[in-house]
mmCIF file of C-alpha atoms and ligand atoms in Angstrom:
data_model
loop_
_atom_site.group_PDB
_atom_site.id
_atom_site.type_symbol
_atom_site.label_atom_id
_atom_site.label_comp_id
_atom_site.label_asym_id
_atom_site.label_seq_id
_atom_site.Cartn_x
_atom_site.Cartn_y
_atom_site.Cartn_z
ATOM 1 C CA UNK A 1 12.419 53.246 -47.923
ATOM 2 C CA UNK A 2 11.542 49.557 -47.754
ATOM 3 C CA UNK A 3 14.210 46.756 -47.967
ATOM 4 C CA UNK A 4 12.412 43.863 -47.200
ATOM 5 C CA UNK A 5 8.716 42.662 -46.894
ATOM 6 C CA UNK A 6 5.953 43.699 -44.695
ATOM 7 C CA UNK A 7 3.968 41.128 -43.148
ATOM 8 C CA UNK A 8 0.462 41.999 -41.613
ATOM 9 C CA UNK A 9 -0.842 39.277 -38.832
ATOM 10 C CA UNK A 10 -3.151 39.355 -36.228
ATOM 11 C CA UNK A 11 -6.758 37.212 -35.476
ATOM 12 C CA UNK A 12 -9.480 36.724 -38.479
ATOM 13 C CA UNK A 13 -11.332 39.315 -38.805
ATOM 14 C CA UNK A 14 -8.155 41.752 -37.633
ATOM 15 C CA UNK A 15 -8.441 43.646 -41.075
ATOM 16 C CA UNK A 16 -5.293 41.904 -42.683
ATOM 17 C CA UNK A 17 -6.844 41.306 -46.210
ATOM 18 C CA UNK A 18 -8.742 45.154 -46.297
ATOM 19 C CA UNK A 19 -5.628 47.253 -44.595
ATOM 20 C CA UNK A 20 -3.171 45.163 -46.872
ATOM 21 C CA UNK A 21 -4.730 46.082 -49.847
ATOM 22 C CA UNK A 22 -4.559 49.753 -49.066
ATOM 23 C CA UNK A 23 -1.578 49.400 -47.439
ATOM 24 C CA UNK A 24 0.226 48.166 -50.830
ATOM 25 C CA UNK A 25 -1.500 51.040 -52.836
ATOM 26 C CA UNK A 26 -0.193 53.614 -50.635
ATOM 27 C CA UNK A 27 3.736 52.102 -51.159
ATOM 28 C CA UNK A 28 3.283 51.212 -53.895
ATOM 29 C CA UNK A 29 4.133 48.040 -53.729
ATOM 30 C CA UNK A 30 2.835 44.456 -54.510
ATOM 31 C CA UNK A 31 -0.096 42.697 -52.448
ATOM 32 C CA UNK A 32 0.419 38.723 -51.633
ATOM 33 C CA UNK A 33 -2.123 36.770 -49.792
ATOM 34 C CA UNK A 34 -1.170 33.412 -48.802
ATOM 35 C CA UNK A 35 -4.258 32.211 -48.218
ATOM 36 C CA UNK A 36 -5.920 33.332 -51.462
ATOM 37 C CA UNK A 37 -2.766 31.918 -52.884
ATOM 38 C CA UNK A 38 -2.917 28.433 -51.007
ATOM 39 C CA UNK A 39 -6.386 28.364 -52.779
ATOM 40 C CA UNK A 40 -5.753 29.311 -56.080
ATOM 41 C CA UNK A 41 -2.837 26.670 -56.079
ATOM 42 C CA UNK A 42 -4.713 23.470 -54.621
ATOM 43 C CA UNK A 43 -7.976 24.757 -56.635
ATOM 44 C CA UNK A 44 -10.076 24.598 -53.252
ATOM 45 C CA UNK A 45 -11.260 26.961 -50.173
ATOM 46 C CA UNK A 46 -9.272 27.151 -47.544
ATOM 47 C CA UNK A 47 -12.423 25.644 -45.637
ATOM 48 C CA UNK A 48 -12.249 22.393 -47.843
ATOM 49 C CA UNK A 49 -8.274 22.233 -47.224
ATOM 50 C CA UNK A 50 -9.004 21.424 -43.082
ATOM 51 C CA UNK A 51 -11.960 19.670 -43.900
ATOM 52 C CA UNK A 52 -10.834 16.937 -47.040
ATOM 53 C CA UNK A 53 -6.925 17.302 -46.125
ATOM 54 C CA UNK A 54 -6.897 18.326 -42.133
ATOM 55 C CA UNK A 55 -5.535 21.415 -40.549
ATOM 56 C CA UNK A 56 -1.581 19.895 -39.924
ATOM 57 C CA UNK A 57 -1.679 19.446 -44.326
ATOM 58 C CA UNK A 58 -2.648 23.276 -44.751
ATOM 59 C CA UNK A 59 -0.363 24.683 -42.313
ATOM 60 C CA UNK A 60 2.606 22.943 -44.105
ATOM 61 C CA UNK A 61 1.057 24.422 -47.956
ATOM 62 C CA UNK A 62 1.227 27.559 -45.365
ATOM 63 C CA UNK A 63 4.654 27.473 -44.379
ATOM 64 C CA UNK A 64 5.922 26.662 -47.904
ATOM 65 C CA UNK A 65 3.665 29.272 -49.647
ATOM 66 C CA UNK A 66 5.008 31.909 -47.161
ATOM 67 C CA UNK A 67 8.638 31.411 -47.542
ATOM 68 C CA UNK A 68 8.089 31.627 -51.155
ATOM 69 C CA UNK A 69 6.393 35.388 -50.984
ATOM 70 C CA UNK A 70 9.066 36.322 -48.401
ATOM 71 C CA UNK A 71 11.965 35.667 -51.008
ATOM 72 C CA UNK A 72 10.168 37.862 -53.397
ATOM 73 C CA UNK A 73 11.431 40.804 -52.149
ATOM 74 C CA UNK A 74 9.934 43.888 -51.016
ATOM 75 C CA UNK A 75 5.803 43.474 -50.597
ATOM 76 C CA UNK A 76 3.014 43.533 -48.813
ATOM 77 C CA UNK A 77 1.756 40.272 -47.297
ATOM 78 C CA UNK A 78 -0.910 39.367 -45.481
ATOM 79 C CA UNK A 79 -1.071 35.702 -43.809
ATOM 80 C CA UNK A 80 -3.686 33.398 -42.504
ATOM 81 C CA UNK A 81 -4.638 34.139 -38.608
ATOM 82 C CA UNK A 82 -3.013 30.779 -37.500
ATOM 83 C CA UNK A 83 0.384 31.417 -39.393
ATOM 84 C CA UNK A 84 2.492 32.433 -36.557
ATOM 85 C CA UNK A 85 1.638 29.202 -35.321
ATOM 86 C CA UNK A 86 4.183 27.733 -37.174
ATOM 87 C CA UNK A 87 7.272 28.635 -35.206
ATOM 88 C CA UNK A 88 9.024 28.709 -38.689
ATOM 89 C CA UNK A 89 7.078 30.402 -40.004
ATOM 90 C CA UNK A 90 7.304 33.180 -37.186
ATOM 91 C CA UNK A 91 11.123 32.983 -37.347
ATOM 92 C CA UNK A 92 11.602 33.459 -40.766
ATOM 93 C CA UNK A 93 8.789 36.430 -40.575
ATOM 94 C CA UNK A 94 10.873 37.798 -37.904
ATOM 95 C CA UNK A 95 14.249 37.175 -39.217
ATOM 96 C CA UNK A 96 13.028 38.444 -43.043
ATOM 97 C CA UNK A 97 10.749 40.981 -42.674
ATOM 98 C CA UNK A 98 8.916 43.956 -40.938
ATOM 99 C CA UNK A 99 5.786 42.596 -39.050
ATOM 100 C CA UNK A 100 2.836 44.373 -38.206
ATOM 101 C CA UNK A 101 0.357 43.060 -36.088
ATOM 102 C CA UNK A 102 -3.312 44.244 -36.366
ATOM 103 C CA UNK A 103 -4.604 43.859 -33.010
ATOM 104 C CA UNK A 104 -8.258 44.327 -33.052
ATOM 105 C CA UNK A 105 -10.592 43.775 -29.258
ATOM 106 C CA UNK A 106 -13.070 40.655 -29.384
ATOM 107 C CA UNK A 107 -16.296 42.215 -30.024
ATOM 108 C CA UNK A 108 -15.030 43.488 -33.561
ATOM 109 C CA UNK A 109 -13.579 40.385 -34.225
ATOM 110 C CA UNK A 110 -16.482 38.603 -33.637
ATOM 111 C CA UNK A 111 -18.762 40.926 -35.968
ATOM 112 C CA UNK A 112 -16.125 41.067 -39.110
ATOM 113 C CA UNK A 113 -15.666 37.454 -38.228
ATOM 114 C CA UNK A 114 -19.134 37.196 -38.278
ATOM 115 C CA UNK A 115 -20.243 38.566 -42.099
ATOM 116 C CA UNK A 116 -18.621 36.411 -44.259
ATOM 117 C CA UNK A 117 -18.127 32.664 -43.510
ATOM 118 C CA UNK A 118 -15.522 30.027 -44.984
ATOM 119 C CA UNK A 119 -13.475 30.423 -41.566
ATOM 120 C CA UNK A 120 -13.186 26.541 -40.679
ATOM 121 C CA UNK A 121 -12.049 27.264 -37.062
ATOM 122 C CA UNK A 122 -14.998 28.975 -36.299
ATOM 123 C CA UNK A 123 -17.312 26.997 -37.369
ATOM 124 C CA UNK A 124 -18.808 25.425 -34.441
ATOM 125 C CA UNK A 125 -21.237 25.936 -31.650
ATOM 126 C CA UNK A 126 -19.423 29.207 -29.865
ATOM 127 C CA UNK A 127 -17.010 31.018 -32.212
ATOM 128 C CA UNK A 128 -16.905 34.227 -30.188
ATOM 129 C CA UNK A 129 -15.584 31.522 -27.305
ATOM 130 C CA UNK A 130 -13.084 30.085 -30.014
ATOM 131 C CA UNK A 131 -11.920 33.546 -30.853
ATOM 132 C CA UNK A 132 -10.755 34.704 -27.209
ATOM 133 C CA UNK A 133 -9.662 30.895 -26.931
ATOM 134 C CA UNK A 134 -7.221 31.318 -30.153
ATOM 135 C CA UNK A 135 -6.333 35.229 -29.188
ATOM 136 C CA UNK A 136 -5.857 33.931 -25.736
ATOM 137 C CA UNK A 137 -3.127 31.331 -27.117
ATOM 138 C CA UNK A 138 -2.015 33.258 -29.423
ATOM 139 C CA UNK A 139 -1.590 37.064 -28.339
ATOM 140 C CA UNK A 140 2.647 35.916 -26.858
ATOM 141 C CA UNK A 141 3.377 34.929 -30.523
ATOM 142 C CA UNK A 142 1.484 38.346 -32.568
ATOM 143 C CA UNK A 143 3.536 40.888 -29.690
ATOM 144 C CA UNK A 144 6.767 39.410 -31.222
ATOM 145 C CA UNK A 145 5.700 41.516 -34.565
ATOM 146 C CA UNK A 146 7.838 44.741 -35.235
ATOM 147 C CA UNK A 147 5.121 46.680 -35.492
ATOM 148 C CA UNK A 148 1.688 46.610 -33.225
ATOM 149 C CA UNK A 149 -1.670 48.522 -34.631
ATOM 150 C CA UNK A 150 -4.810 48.893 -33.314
ATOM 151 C CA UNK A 151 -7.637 47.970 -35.999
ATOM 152 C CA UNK A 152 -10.470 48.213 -33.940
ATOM 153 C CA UNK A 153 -11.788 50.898 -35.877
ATOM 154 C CA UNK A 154 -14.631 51.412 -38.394
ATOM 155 C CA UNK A 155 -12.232 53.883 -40.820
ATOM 156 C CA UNK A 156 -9.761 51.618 -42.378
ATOM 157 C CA UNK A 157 -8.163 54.348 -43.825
ATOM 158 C CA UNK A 158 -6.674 55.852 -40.669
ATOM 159 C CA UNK A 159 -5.453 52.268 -39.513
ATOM 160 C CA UNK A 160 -3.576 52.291 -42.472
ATOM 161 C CA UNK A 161 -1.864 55.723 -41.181
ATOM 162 C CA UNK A 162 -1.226 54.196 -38.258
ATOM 163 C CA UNK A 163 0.351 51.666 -39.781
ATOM 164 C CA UNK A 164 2.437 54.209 -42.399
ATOM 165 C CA UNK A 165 3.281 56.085 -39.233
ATOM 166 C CA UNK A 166 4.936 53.542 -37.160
ATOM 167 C CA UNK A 167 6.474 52.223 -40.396
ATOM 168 C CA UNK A 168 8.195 55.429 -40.556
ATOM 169 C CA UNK A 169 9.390 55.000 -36.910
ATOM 170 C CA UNK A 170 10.395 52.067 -37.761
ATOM 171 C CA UNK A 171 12.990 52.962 -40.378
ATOM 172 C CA UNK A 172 13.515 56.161 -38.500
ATOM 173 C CA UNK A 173 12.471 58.639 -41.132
ATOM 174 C CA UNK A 174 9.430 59.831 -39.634
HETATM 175 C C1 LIG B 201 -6.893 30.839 -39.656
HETATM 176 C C2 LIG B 201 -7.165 32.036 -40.280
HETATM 177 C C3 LIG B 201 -7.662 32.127 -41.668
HETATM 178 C C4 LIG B 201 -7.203 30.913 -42.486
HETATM 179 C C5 LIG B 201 -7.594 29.653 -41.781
HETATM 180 C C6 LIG B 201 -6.997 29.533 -40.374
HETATM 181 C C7 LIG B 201 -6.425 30.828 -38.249
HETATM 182 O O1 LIG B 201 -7.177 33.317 -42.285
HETATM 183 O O2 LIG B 201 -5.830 30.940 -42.693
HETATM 184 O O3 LIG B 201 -8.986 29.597 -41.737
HETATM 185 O O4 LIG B 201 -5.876 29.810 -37.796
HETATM 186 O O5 LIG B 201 -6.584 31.880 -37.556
HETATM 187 P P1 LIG B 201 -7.706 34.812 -41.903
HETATM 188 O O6 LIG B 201 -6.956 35.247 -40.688
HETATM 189 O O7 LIG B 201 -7.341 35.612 -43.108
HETATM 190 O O8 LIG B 201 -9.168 34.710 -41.694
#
């Protein structure tokens, strides 16, 4: 059914990573993520990459490490939060593959957000404040994806139908 990569974006804490993985089972398909990538290549965290290199030096190994997945054909890929930042980067999503965005309400975000830590942007004094700040900013540049999910919920299962559903849609075979 697929002919060309999916991308899943949306805030930290959206579910990318967790739905991805499922996601990719389901089609049967390979699972990239950039950022795990990013730190397997430069042999740090993504948190020491802002902090020893600076954000501007990780968003370029972003932008390079995502046009490499996207010419790998038909996958699953899930990208860092900030990726669509890049307005590259969100062209060449747009103009090589399907885009789902996980959009998830602030309160979740916060608690996912909230469990595991190694998230350099929100590591300061009032992350749940940084999070509607970067949503705020950012929520124009996720509604350009194909595809638009809700992953609010506790059953990550069903967001993955979701997703499957309006995939179908998509390619008008539901
Ligand atoms: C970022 C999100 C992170 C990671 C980096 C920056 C962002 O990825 O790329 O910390 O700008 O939103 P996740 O969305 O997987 O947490």
């Amino acid at each position: 059914m697929m002919d060309r990569p999916l991308v899943l974006v949306g805030m930290m804490g959206s579910g990318k990573s967790h739905v991805g993985k499922i996601l990719a089972q389901h089609l049967g398909l390979p699972l990239y993520d950039s950022d795990a990538m990013i730190e397997q290549d430069e042999g740090k965290s993504v948190a020491r990459i802002f902090t020893e290199d600076g954000e501007a030096k990780f968003r370029e190994l972003e932008r390079h490490k995502i046009q490499e997945l996207l010419a790998l054909g038909t996958s699953v890929i899930s990208v860092g939060g900030g990726a669509i930042t890049t307005p590259e980067v969100l062209r060449e999503i747009k103009s090589r593959a399907v885009s789902v965005w996980l959009d998830c309400n602030i309160d979740v975000l916060f608690k996912r957000t909230g469990r595991n830590k190694g998230r350099p942007l929100l590591d300061c004094d009032d992350p749940k404040g940084r999070l509607e700040n970067l949503l705020e900013k950012r929520r124009h540049l996720y509604a350009q994806a194909d595809i638009t999910a809700d992953s609010s919920g506790e059953d990550v299962e069903e967001v993955v139908r979701n997703v499957q559903k309006a995939l179908y849609a998509y390619y008008d075979i539901a």
